[in-house]
Amino acid sequence: MFENISEGKNYKSLFNGEWVKSKSGKTIQLKSPVDETVIGEIQSLSQEEVNDILENSKAAQIKWGETPINERAEVLFKAAELLEENVEEIAKIMQAEIAKDSKSAVSEVKRTVDFIKFTASEGKHIEGETIGGDNFPGFNKSKLSFVTRVPLGVVLSISPFNYPVNLSASKIAPALIAGNSVVLKPPTQGAISALYLAEVFNKAGLPKGVLNTVTGRGSEIGDYLVTHKNVNFINFTGSTEVGKHIAKEANMIPMLMELGGKDAAIVLEDADLELAAKNIVSGAYSYSGQRCTAVKRVLVIDKVADKLIKLIEERVNQLKVGNPEDGVDITPLIDSKAADFVQSLIDDALAKGAKLILGNKREGNLIYPTLFDNVTTDMRLAWEEPFGPVLPIIRIKDIEEAISIANRSEYGLQSSVFTRNIDDAFYIAKKLEVGTVQINNKTERGPDHFPFLGVKSSGMGTQGIRYSIEAMSRPKAIVLNLPR
Ligand code: NAP
Ligand code: G3H
């Protein structure tokens, strides 16, 4: 199935339905986050090659945009079927490439199968409308607007390392069903997994050029890509820093951005503390905290803090630490820069008097699950996104203080509220400046047909299957003017 995508460990790029190498011969070597062994190399494409790709994508989109939706949906269903047949193989690549633990890697691929199937079905239900002129004062029924949804053209999809398959597919599938062609720029570390996904779509019968890939470092090729005249929409998931940079560079190109987060779990006095602890631990530490929606701070009412911390500690102690293939919970972080950053947050918290409950142990890129009590608002850990297995607990006196600290963050992705009082839950939920509030659950993106969005520095626009299809299509109005 995947024999065409590489020569040995040299992975090619998908261009006009064929797997090709860069004419320059330039490649980027990818190493394991676990032990630095070489996993493979990917093409480092030149500007000239990227330009050829974008010209090809533009040409290919025209026919695809005219292809009936039910035929586009058939290609997506076929892609889902092929992906389902290759779950284990792709999950193994992810384990090697981004050190995702085996359970999470398998679950990412399976979730992506469901995502693509749902998108294919949902696409068939995106409909237009007819609006009569007489709704507006001064007009009568002689005017009728026929509104349909049409594709935007070429969608540039840029995905992050932490979900190279799912967060690539969650851009590709809605863009394709809406009739766009797609240029996928996968993360450099994570590119091989994403190239496997691209081959799944290719083998599913997507016409040549409707999905192309661009590999190469974002820092080198990114600016050229996001400012290219043929790009009609940018769908980006990644860090706030890079997202803001792209937004400046790309000027008037419309975009959807899902960026960083500092999701708070607010725990009230009357909460089911067992439930809260269970959700907080899985929310904070799964895939070693490398999730935008990870629980990244706990704001707990002081009176129940000791009890909650004990319950959290018991669960963190049960987390297994090691290598991705060993069925563990905590694996090495993506690279040494990421591990150094997390360590700097830990060191800052310790220096400023936070109480270490567990952790602060490091072996290479592996950071053991770390838990802090008595974190205060002068510490970096109260505000910065670690993207690692470190959880700060901030004690608060009441609901108002929880809302105030939660909203002082530059981020606004999600928050959780744990309480048995529905009035308090809704009061807090309404006040929080975030895209989504979870009542009595950890913060998380799924199910994937729900709207998923961040406010403030956490993003702009809304993902979620129907929302994504709408974001990557536009209304087209044709007005019929009847003689009388
Ligand atoms: P990142 O460093 O921002 O990279 C994301 C993507 O952008 C990669 O494909 C990267 O390519 C590319 N890129 C880098 N510079 C670029 C440029 N100048 N122009 C165009 N593309 C460029 O993020 P990451 O480290 O992969 O992911 C972690 C971050 O993503 C965290 O902050 C996390 O919270 C956030 N995230 C958010 C969500 C969400 O839905 N809100 C989901 C997942 C992750 P290279 O790999 O080649 O540099
Ligand atoms: O990393 C960011 C993802 O959008 C989070 O998705 O909540 O399903 O882990 P998740």
Short mmCIF file of C-alpha atoms and ligand atoms in Angstrom, two decimals, residues 158-163 167 185-189 216-219 221-223 225-226 236-240 242-243 245-246 258-261 291-292 296 385 387 413 445 452 458 463, ligand 1:
data_model
loop_
_atom_site.label_atom_id
_atom_site.label_comp_id
_atom_site.label_asym_id
_atom_site.label_seq_id
_atom_site.Cartn_x
_atom_site.Cartn_y
_atom_site.Cartn_z
CA ILE A 158 -0.63 23.41 8.09
CA SER A 159 -0.67 20.84 10.88
CA PRO A 160 1.25 20.46 14.18
CA PHE A 161 3.47 17.64 15.41
CA ASN A 162 1.18 16.39 18.17
CA TYR A 163 -1.63 15.07 15.94
CA LEU A 167 -5.08 17.35 12.61
CA LYS A 185 2.29 21.30 4.86
CA PRO A 186 2.80 18.74 7.65
CA PRO A 187 4.97 19.38 10.72
CA THR A 188 8.59 18.46 10.01
CA GLN A 189 8.66 16.09 13.01
CA GLY A 216 10.41 21.46 4.39
CA ARG A 217 10.98 23.53 7.48
CA GLY A 218 8.24 26.03 8.21
CA SER A 219 10.89 28.59 9.13
CA ILE A 221 9.42 27.66 3.29
CA GLY A 222 6.53 28.94 5.44
CA ASP A 223 6.52 32.62 4.49
CA LEU A 225 3.77 29.37 1.16
CA VAL A 226 1.43 31.57 3.19
CA PHE A 236 -3.47 26.32 10.59
CA THR A 237 -3.05 24.49 13.87
CA GLY A 238 0.05 25.14 15.92
CA SER A 239 1.65 27.53 18.35
CA THR A 240 0.36 31.03 19.02
CA VAL A 242 3.75 30.94 14.59
CA GLY A 243 0.01 31.59 14.15
CA HIS A 245 3.40 35.44 12.47
CA ILE A 246 1.37 33.80 9.68
CA GLU A 258 -6.31 26.83 16.35
CA LEU A 259 -3.44 27.84 18.61
CA GLY A 260 -2.11 27.35 22.12
CA GLY A 261 -4.02 27.10 25.39
CA ARG A 291 -2.16 18.60 23.71
CA CYS A 292 -3.56 22.07 23.16
CA LYS A 296 -2.73 23.18 32.21
CA GLU A 385 1.85 26.70 28.23
CA PHE A 387 3.29 21.41 26.49
CA LEU A 413 -9.29 27.72 24.45
CA ARG A 445 -11.76 18.72 21.49
CA PHE A 452 -14.01 23.70 18.52
CA SER A 458 -5.99 30.64 21.22
CA GLN A 463 -13.42 23.92 13.58
P1 NAP B 1 4.41 25.09 15.60
O1 NAP B 1 5.84 25.08 15.90
O2 NAP B 1 3.69 26.38 15.59
O3 NAP B 1 4.26 24.37 14.16
C1 NAP B 1 3.01 24.13 13.59
C2 NAP B 1 3.16 24.02 12.09
O4 NAP B 1 3.52 25.28 11.55
C3 NAP B 1 4.23 23.04 11.63
O5 NAP B 1 3.81 22.38 10.48
C4 NAP B 1 5.40 23.97 11.33
O6 NAP B 1 6.33 23.43 10.43
C5 NAP B 1 4.65 25.12 10.70
N1 NAP B 1 5.39 26.38 10.65
C6 NAP B 1 6.39 26.82 11.44
N2 NAP B 1 6.77 28.07 11.06
C7 NAP B 1 5.99 28.42 10.02
C8 NAP B 1 5.89 29.58 9.20
N3 NAP B 1 6.67 30.65 9.37
N4 NAP B 1 4.97 29.59 8.22
C9 NAP B 1 4.17 28.53 8.01
N5 NAP B 1 4.22 27.40 8.76
C10 NAP B 1 5.11 27.36 9.76
O7 NAP B 1 3.58 24.16 16.60
P2 NAP B 1 3.91 22.68 17.08
O8 NAP B 1 5.12 22.74 17.96
O9 NAP B 1 3.91 21.74 15.93
O10 NAP B 1 2.62 22.35 17.97
C11 NAP B 1 2.53 22.72 19.31
C12 NAP B 1 1.68 23.96 19.48
O11 NAP B 1 0.48 23.83 18.75
C13 NAP B 1 1.23 24.19 20.92
O12 NAP B 1 1.31 25.56 21.21
C14 NAP B 1 -0.21 23.73 20.92
O13 NAP B 1 -1.00 24.30 21.92
C15 NAP B 1 -0.64 24.11 19.57
N6 NAP B 1 -1.77 23.27 19.15
C16 NAP B 1 -3.01 23.82 19.15
C17 NAP B 1 -4.11 23.07 18.79
C18 NAP B 1 -5.50 23.64 18.79
O14 NAP B 1 -6.38 23.02 18.19
N7 NAP B 1 -5.75 24.76 19.44
C19 NAP B 1 -3.93 21.75 18.40
C20 NAP B 1 -2.65 21.21 18.41
C21 NAP B 1 -1.56 21.99 18.78
P3 NAP B 1 7.74 22.86 10.98
O15 NAP B 1 7.40 21.66 11.78
O16 NAP B 1 8.45 22.57 9.72
O17 NAP B 1 8.36 23.95 11.79
#
